[in-house]
PDB file of C-alpha atoms in Angstrom:
ATOM      1  CA  MET H   4      56.626  10.202  40.022  1.00  0.00           C
ATOM      2  CA  SER H   5      55.534   6.771  38.976  1.00  0.00           C
ATOM      3  CA  ASP H   6      58.110   5.354  41.352  1.00  0.00           C
ATOM      4  CA  MET H   7      56.505   7.245  44.246  1.00  0.00           C
ATOM      5  CA  LYS H   8      53.081   6.426  45.762  1.00  0.00           C
ATOM      6  CA  LYS H   9      51.043   8.549  48.156  1.00  0.00           C
ATOM      7  CA  VAL H  10      49.819   6.577  51.203  1.00  0.00           C
ATOM      8  CA  PHE H  11      46.576   7.605  52.835  1.00  0.00           C
ATOM      9  CA  THR H  12      44.363   5.875  55.425  1.00  0.00           C
ATOM     10  CA  ALA H  13      41.218   7.035  57.132  1.00  0.00           C
ATOM     11  CA  LYS H  14      42.426   5.218  60.308  1.00  0.00           C
ATOM     12  CA  ALA H  15      45.031   7.932  61.098  1.00  0.00           C
ATOM     13  CA  CYS H  16      44.980  11.621  61.614  1.00  0.00           C
ATOM     14  CA  PRO H  17      44.431  13.355  58.298  1.00  0.00           C
ATOM     15  CA  PRO H  18      47.151  15.767  57.045  1.00  0.00           C
ATOM     16  CA  ALA H  19      46.774  19.255  58.449  1.00  0.00           C
ATOM     17  CA  GLY H  20      48.463  20.882  55.462  1.00  0.00           C
ATOM     18  CA  PRO H  21      49.828  20.403  51.900  1.00  0.00           C
ATOM     19  CA  TYR H  22      51.562  16.968  52.550  1.00  0.00           C
ATOM     20  CA  THR H  23      50.615  13.305  52.628  1.00  0.00           C
ATOM     21  CA  GLN H  24      50.599  10.875  55.495  1.00  0.00           C
ATOM     22  CA  ALA H  25      53.384   8.939  53.848  1.00  0.00           C
ATOM     23  CA  ILE H  26      55.184   8.389  50.576  1.00  0.00           C
ATOM     24  CA  ALA H  27      56.220   4.971  49.410  1.00  0.00           C
ATOM     25  CA  ALA H  28      59.403   5.316  47.284  1.00  0.00           C
ATOM     26  CA  GLY H  29      61.307   2.197  46.174  1.00  0.00           C
ATOM     27  CA  PRO H  30      61.956  -0.023  49.169  1.00  0.00           C
ATOM     28  CA  HIS H  31      61.160   2.730  51.735  1.00  0.00           C
ATOM     29  CA  ILE H  32      58.107   4.321  53.335  1.00  0.00           C
ATOM     30  CA  PHE H  33      58.537   7.881  54.543  1.00  0.00           C
ATOM     31  CA  VAL H  34      55.952   8.619  57.200  1.00  0.00           C
ATOM     32  CA  SER H  35      55.228  12.237  57.855  1.00  0.00           C
ATOM     33  CA  GLY H  36      55.261  13.546  61.425  1.00  0.00           C
ATOM     34  CA  GLN H  37      52.289  12.230  63.318  1.00  0.00           C
ATOM     35  CA  ILE H  38      50.720  14.298  66.092  1.00  0.00           C
ATOM     36  CA  PRO H  39      48.465  13.141  68.895  1.00  0.00           C
ATOM     37  CA  ALA H  40      45.170  13.302  67.052  1.00  0.00           C
ATOM     38  CA  ASP H  41      42.381  10.861  66.103  1.00  0.00           C
ATOM     39  CA  ALA H  42      41.296   9.818  62.659  1.00  0.00           C
ATOM     40  CA  GLN H  43      39.087  12.892  62.477  1.00  0.00           C
ATOM     41  CA  GLY H  44      41.899  15.208  63.390  1.00  0.00           C
ATOM     42  CA  ASN H  45      40.725  15.914  66.892  1.00  0.00           C
ATOM     43  CA  LEU H  46      43.612  16.470  69.279  1.00  0.00           C
ATOM     44  CA  ILE H  47      43.992  13.827  72.005  1.00  0.00           C
ATOM     45  CA  GLU H  48      43.771  15.015  75.589  1.00  0.00           C
ATOM     46  CA  GLY H  49      45.754  13.537  78.449  1.00  0.00           C
ATOM     47  CA  SER H  50      49.302  12.844  79.513  1.00  0.00           C
ATOM     48  CA  ILE H  51      52.406  12.745  77.353  1.00  0.00           C
ATOM     49  CA  ALA H  52      52.219   8.949  77.556  1.00  0.00           C
ATOM     50  CA  GLU H  53      48.691   8.975  76.041  1.00  0.00           C
ATOM     51  CA  LYS H  54      49.751  11.443  73.384  1.00  0.00           C
ATOM     52  CA  THR H  55      52.819   9.494  72.434  1.00  0.00           C
ATOM     53  CA  GLU H  56      50.677   6.318  72.156  1.00  0.00           C
ATOM     54  CA  SER H  57      48.300   8.218  69.802  1.00  0.00           C
ATOM     55  CA  CYS H  58      51.314   9.274  67.647  1.00  0.00           C
ATOM     56  CA  CYS H  59      52.491   5.587  67.487  1.00  0.00           C
ATOM     57  CA  GLU H  60      49.028   4.231  66.652  1.00  0.00           C
ATOM     58  CA  ASN H  61      48.830   6.741  63.709  1.00  0.00           C
ATOM     59  CA  VAL H  62      52.190   5.460  62.519  1.00  0.00           C
ATOM     60  CA  ILE H  63      51.045   1.877  62.699  1.00  0.00           C
ATOM     61  CA  ALA H  64      47.826   2.581  60.696  1.00  0.00           C
ATOM     62  CA  ILE H  65      49.784   4.370  57.979  1.00  0.00           C
ATOM     63  CA  LEU H  66      52.431   1.695  57.711  1.00  0.00           C
ATOM     64  CA  GLU H  67      49.690  -0.998  57.564  1.00  0.00           C
ATOM     65  CA  GLU H  68      48.000   0.898  54.709  1.00  0.00           C
ATOM     66  CA  ALA H  69      51.365   0.972  52.914  1.00  0.00           C
ATOM     67  CA  GLY H  70      51.719  -2.748  53.301  1.00  0.00           C
ATOM     68  CA  SER H  71      54.395  -2.671  56.041  1.00  0.00           C
ATOM     69  CA  ASP H  72      54.428  -2.652  59.805  1.00  0.00           C
ATOM     70  CA  ILE H  73      56.165  -1.019  62.793  1.00  0.00           C
ATOM     71  CA  SER H  74      58.714  -3.776  62.973  1.00  0.00           C
ATOM     72  CA  ARG H  75      60.192  -2.582  59.664  1.00  0.00           C
ATOM     73  CA  VAL H  76      60.824   0.923  60.870  1.00  0.00           C
ATOM     74  CA  VAL H  77      64.567   1.760  60.523  1.00  0.00           C
ATOM     75  CA  LYS H  78      64.650   5.437  61.644  1.00  0.00           C
ATOM     76  CA  THR H  79      62.454   7.641  63.833  1.00  0.00           C
ATOM     77  CA  THR H  80      62.569  11.252  64.731  1.00  0.00           C
ATOM     78  CA  VAL H  81      60.745  12.417  67.877  1.00  0.00           C
ATOM     79  CA  PHE H  82      60.019  16.063  68.367  1.00  0.00           C
ATOM     80  CA  LEU H  83      59.188  17.289  71.895  1.00  0.00           C
ATOM     81  CA  ASP H  84      58.283  20.827  72.968  1.00  0.00           C
ATOM     82  CA  ASP H  85      59.846  20.159  76.370  1.00  0.00           C
ATOM     83  CA  MET H  86      62.689  17.659  77.172  1.00  0.00           C
ATOM     84  CA  ALA H  87      61.134  17.401  80.668  1.00  0.00           C
ATOM     85  CA  ASN H  88      58.699  15.030  78.849  1.00  0.00           C
ATOM     86  CA  PHE H  89      61.491  12.738  77.600  1.00  0.00           C
ATOM     87  CA  SER H  90      61.211  10.000  80.123  1.00  0.00           C
ATOM     88  CA  GLU H  91      57.466   9.658  79.938  1.00  0.00           C
ATOM     89  CA  MET H  92      57.492   9.702  76.112  1.00  0.00           C
ATOM     90  CA  ASN H  93      60.393   7.226  76.086  1.00  0.00           C
ATOM     91  CA  GLY H  94      58.448   4.711  78.331  1.00  0.00           C
ATOM     92  CA  VAL H  95      55.707   4.513  75.782  1.00  0.00           C
ATOM     93  CA  TYR H  96      57.936   4.720  72.679  1.00  0.00           C
ATOM     94  CA  GLU H  97      59.958   1.693  73.723  1.00  0.00           C
ATOM     95  CA  LYS H  98      56.837  -0.506  73.885  1.00  0.00           C
ATOM     96  CA  PHE H  99      55.935   0.341  70.272  1.00  0.00           C
ATOM     97  CA  PHE H 100      59.537   0.283  68.885  1.00  0.00           C
ATOM     98  CA  ALA H 101      60.832  -2.714  70.813  1.00  0.00           C
ATOM     99  CA  HIS H 102      63.269  -3.542  67.949  1.00  0.00           C
ATOM    100  CA  LYS H 103      65.070  -0.297  68.669  1.00  0.00           C
ATOM    101  CA  PRO H 104      65.436   1.555  65.316  1.00  0.00           C
ATOM    102  CA  ALA H 105      67.792   4.390  64.940  1.00  0.00           C
ATOM    103  CA  ARG H 106      66.290   7.535  66.492  1.00  0.00           C
ATOM    104  CA  SER H 107      66.737  11.237  66.929  1.00  0.00           C
ATOM    105  CA  CYS H 108      64.957  13.144  69.634  1.00  0.00           C
ATOM    106  CA  VAL H 109      64.958  16.851  69.477  1.00  0.00           C
ATOM    107  CA  ALA H 110      63.442  19.655  71.498  1.00  0.00           C
ATOM    108  CA  VAL H 111      61.624  22.292  69.498  1.00  0.00           C
ATOM    109  CA  LYS H 112      60.134  25.543  70.500  1.00  0.00           C
ATOM    110  CA  GLN H 113      56.640  24.699  69.104  1.00  0.00           C
ATOM    111  CA  LEU H 114      54.892  22.017  67.161  1.00  0.00           C
ATOM    112  CA  PRO H 115      51.767  22.134  64.886  1.00  0.00           C
ATOM    113  CA  LYS H 116      48.539  22.855  66.663  1.00  0.00           C
ATOM    114  CA  GLY H 117      50.426  23.363  69.896  1.00  0.00           C
ATOM    115  CA  VAL H 118      50.932  19.600  70.561  1.00  0.00           C
ATOM    116  CA  PRO H 119      53.865  18.525  72.852  1.00  0.00           C
ATOM    117  CA  VAL H 120      55.033  15.520  70.728  1.00  0.00           C
ATOM    118  CA  GLU H 121      55.307  14.439  67.119  1.00  0.00           C
ATOM    119  CA  ILE H 122      56.843  11.268  65.618  1.00  0.00           C
ATOM    120  CA  GLU H 123      58.022  10.655  62.051  1.00  0.00           C
ATOM    121  CA  CYS H 124      59.747   7.633  60.655  1.00  0.00           C
ATOM    122  CA  ILE H 125      61.232   5.780  57.702  1.00  0.00           C
ATOM    123  CA  ALA H 126      60.370   2.088  57.191  1.00  0.00           C
ATOM    124  CA  LEU H 127      61.095  -0.703  54.819  1.00  0.00           C
ATOM    125  CA  ALA H 128      58.299  -1.655  52.430  1.00  0.00           C
ATOM    126  CA  GLY H 129      56.905  -5.159  52.670  1.00  0.00           C
ATOM    127  CA  GLY H 130      55.896  -7.554  55.384  1.00  0.00           C
ATOM    128  CA  SER H 131      57.060  -8.079  59.008  1.00  0.00           C
ATOM    129  CA  SER H 132      60.685  -8.036  59.899  1.00  0.00           C
ATOM    130  CA  LYS H 133      62.403 -10.539  62.212  1.00  0.00           C
ATOM    131  CA  LEU H 134      64.673  -8.124  64.079  1.00  0.00           C
TER     132      LEU H 134
END
């Protein structure tokens, strides 16, 4: 376990269960799924765009705490409870992940706390990437 470090920041939604916001392991940071909630865990109201933005802002805060940044994300997974929201989610997503990391996007029946979107990712540890 000495080669794994738990990552926590008060600037992102706290874990809602028995997991950490992220784990730094070797050259990678594994960010747990982020839902549209503020740093106190309150769910964000509004459109899918606003909720996707909240997920991405949580990812950014966690990566910063881990000593990395969003430009070093190599893989994301987006979970949607309705693929009818894909286009609106994608419009916001592409602004945050302009370097176009590998991505999966899947529709699921239900997400934690009844939210419509959740985003998880894997990033490289360290400073900014020049992708």
